[in-house]
Short mmCIF file of C-alpha atoms in Angstrom, two decimals:
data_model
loop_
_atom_site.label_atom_id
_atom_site.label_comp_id
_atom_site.label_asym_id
_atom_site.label_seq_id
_atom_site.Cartn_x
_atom_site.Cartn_y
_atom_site.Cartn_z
CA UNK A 8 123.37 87.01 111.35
CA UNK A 9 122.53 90.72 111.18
CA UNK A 10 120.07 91.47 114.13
CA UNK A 11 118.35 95.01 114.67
CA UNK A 12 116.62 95.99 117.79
CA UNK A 13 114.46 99.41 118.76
CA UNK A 14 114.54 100.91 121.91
CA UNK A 15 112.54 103.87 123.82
CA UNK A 16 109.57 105.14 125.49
CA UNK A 17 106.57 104.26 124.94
CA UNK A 18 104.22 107.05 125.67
CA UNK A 19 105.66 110.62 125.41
CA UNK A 20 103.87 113.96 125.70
CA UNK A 21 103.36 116.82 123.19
CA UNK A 22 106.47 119.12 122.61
CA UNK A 23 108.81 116.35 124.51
CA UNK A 24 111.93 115.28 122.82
CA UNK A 25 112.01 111.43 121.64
CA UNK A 26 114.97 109.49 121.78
CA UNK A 27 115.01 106.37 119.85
CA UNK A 28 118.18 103.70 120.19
CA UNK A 29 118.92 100.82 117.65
CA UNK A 30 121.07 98.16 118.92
CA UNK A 31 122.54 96.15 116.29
CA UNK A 32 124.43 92.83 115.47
CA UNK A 33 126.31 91.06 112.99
CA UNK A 34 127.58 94.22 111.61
CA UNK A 35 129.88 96.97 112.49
CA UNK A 36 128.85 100.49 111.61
CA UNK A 37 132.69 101.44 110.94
CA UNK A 38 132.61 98.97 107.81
CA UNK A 39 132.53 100.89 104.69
CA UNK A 40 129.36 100.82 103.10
CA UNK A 41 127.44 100.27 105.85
CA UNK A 42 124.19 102.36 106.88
CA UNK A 43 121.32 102.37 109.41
CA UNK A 44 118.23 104.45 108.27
CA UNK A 45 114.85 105.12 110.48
CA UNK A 46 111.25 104.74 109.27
CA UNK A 47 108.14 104.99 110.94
CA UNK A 48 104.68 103.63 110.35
CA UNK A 49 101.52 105.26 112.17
CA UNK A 50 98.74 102.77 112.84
CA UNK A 51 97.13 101.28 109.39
CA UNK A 52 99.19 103.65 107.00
CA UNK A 53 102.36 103.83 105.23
CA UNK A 54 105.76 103.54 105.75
CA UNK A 55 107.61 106.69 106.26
CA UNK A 56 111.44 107.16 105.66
CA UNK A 57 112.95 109.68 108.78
CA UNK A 58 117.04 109.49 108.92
CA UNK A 59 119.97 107.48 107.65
CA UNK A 60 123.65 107.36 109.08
CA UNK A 61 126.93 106.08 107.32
CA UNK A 62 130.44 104.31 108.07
CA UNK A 63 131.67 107.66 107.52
CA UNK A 64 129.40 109.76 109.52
CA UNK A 65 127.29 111.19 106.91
CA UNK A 66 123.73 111.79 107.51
CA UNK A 67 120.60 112.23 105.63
CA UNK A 68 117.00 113.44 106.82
CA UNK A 69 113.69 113.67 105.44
CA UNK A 70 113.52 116.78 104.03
CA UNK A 71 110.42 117.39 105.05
CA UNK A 72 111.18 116.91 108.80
CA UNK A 73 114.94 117.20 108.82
CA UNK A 74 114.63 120.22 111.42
CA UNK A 75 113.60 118.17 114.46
CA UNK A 76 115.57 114.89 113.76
CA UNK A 77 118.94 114.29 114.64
CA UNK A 78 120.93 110.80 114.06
CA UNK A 79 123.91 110.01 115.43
CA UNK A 80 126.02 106.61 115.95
CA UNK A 81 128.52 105.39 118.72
CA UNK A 82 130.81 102.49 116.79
CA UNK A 83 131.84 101.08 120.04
CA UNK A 84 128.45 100.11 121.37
CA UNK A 85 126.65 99.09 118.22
CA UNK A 86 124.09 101.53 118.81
CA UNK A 87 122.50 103.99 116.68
CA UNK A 88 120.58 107.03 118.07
CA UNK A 89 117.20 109.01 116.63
CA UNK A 90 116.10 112.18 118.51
CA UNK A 91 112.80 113.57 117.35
CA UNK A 92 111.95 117.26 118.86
CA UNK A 93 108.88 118.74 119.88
CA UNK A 94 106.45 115.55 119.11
CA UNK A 95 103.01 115.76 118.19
CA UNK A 96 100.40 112.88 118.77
CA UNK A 97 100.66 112.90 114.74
CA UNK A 98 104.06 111.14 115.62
CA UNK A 99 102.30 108.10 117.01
CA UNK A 100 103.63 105.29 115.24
CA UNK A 101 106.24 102.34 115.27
CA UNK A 102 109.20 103.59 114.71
CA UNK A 103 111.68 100.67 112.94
CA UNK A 104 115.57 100.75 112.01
CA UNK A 105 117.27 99.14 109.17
CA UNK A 106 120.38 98.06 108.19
CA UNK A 107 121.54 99.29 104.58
CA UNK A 108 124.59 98.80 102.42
CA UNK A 109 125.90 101.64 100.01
CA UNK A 110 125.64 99.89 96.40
CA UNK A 111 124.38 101.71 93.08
CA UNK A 112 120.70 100.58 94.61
CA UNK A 113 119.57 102.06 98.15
CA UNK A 114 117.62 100.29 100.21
CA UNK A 115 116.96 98.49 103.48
CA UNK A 116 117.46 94.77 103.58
CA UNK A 117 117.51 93.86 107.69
CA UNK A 118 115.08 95.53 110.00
CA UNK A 119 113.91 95.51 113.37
CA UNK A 120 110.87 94.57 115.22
CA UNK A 121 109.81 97.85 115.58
CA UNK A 122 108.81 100.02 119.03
CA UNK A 123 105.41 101.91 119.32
CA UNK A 124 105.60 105.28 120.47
CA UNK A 125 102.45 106.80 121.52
CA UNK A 126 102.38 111.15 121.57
CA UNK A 127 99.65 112.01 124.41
CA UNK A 128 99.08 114.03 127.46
CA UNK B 22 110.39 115.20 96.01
CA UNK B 23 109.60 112.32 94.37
CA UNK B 24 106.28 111.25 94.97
CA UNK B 25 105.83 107.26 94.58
CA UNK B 26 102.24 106.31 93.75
CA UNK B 27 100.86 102.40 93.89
CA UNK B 28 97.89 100.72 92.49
CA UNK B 29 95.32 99.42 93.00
CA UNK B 30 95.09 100.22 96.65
CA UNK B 31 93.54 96.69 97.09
CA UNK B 32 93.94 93.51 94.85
CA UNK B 33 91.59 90.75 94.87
CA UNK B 34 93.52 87.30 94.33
CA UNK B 35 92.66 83.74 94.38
CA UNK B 36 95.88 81.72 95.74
CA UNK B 37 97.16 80.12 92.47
CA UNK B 38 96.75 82.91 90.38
CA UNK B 39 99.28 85.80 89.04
CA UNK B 40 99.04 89.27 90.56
CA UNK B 41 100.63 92.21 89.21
CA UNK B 42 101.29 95.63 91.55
CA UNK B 43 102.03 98.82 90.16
CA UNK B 44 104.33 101.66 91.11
CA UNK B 45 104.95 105.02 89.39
CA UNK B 46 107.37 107.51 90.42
CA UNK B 47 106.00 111.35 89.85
CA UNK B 48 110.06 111.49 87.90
CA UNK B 49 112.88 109.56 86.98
CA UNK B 50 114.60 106.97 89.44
CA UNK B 51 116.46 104.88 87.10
CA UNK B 52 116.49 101.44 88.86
CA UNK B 53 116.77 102.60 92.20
CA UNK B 54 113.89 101.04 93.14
CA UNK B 55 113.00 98.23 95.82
CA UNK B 56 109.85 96.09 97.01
CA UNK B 57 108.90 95.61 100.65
CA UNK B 58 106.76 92.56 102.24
CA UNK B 59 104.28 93.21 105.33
CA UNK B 60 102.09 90.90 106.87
CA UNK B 61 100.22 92.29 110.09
CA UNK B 62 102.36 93.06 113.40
CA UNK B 63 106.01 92.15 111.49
CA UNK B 64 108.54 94.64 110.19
CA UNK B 65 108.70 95.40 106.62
CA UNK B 66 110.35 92.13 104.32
CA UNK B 67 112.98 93.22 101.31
CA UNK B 68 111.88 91.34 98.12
CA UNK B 69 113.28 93.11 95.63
CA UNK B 70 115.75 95.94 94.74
CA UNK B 71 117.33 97.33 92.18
CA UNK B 72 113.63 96.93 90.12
CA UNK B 73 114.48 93.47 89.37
CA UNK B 74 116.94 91.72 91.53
CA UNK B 75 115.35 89.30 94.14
CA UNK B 76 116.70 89.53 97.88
CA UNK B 77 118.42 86.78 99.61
CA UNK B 78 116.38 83.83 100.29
CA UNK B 79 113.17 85.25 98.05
CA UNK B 80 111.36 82.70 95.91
CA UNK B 81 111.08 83.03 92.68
CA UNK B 82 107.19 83.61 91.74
CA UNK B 83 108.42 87.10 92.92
CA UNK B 84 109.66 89.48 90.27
CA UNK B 85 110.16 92.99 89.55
CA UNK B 86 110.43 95.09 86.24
CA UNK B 87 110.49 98.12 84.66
CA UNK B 88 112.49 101.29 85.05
CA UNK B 89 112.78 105.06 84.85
CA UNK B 90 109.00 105.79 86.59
CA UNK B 91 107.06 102.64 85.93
CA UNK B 92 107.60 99.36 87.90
CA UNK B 93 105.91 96.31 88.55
CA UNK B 94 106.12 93.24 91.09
CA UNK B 95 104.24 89.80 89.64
CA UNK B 96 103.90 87.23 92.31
CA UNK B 97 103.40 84.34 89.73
CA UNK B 98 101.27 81.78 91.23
CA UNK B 99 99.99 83.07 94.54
CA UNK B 100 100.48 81.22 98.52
CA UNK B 101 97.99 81.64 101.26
CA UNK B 102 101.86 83.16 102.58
CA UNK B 103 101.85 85.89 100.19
CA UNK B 104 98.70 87.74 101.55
CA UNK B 105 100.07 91.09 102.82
CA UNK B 106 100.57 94.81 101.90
CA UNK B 107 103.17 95.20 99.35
CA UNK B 108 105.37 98.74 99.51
CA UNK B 109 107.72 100.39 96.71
CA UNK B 110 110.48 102.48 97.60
CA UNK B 111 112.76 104.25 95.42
CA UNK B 112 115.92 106.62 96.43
CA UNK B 113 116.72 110.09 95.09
CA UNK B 114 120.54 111.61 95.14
CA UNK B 115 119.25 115.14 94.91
CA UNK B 116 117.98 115.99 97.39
CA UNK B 117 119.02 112.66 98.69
CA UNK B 118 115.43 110.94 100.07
CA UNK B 119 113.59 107.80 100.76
CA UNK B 120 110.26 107.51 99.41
CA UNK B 121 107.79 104.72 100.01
CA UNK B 122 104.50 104.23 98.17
CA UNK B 123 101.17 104.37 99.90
CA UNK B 124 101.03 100.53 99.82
CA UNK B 125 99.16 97.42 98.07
CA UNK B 126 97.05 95.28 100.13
CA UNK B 127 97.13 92.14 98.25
CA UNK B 128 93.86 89.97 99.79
CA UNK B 129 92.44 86.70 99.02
CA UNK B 130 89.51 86.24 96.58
#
């Protein structure tokens, strides 16, 4: 049973640093194949894809806000890790990670419950 | 960047009946499409990827068609369960990118 589960603040201040952790289960993220992405959903609007990280380390970011994201993994713990720079109260949202599997189709079939971070002073 | 574009924004359904969302892709993403579930304060649901292919444990009044940069996802004979907003999300290689649609807020008549 695959099991995802967000972790994190929930109130940060403009310009601080987010750091988001997904603990996972019922995978390994050293099976090849095997990705976990990031989206995020401010209140009442749409879902919003941020980061993805393979088995084999490689990453991909939104393009449009790949220079203050950074995803990383550590095997060993099942975790995942999302750090979001310099956040804006535009960033309010729930943030949610997803499992994924490399196939010809991409997509995200196991997610998490989802955290609410909320950017204010 | 692909842009992903759904409609209507709001569909009007009385349970029994068929309803049919719409997603266009601004260009070409072959199949590499999927179809997402949300009822209010749950995470996103996968019905469908691949345009067509049902997820695991999805019933069948749910299916998806098309291809290239017109899909659609028919719910055949709507359940009070199916009342949600209803995402599209396609993958590019190049540059590689998740997009999701705006949404479909399926509601009942």
């Amino acid at each position: 049973q695959i099991t995802l589960k967000e972790s994190g603040p929930t109130l940060v201040k403009p310009t601080q640093t987010l750091t988001l952790t997904c603990t996972f289960s019922g995978f390994s993220l050293s099976t090849s194949g095997v990705g976990v992405g990031w989206i995020r959903q401010p209140p009442g609007k749409a879902l919003e894809w941020l980061a993805l990280i393979y088995w084999n380390d490689d990453k991909r970011y939104s393009p449009s806000l790949k220079s203050r994201l950074t995803i990383t993994k550590d095997t060993s713990k099942n975790q995942v890790v999302l750090t979001m720079t310099n956040m804006d109260p535009v960033d309010t949202a729930t943030y949610y990670c997803a499992h994924s599997t490399v196939t010809r189709f991409n997509y995200f079939d196991y997610w998490g419950q989802g955290t609410l971070v909320t950017v204010s002073s | 960047e692909i842009v992903m574009t759904q409609s209507p924004a709001t569909l009007s359904v009385s349970p029994g009946e068929r309803a049919t969302l719409s997603c266009r892709a601004s260009q070409s993403v072959s199949s590499n499409l999927a179809w997402y579930q949300q009822k209010p304060g749950q995470a996103p649901r996968l019905l469908i990827y691949g345009a067509s292919t049902r997820a695991t444990g999805i019933p069948a009044r749910f299916s998806g068609s098309g291809s290239g940069t017109e899909f659609t996802l028919t719910i055949s004979s709507l359940q009070s369960e199916d009342f949600a907003v209803y995402y599209c999300q396609q993958y590019n290689n190049w540059p590689p990118a998740y997009t999701f649609g705006q949404g479909t807020k399926l509601e009942i008549k």
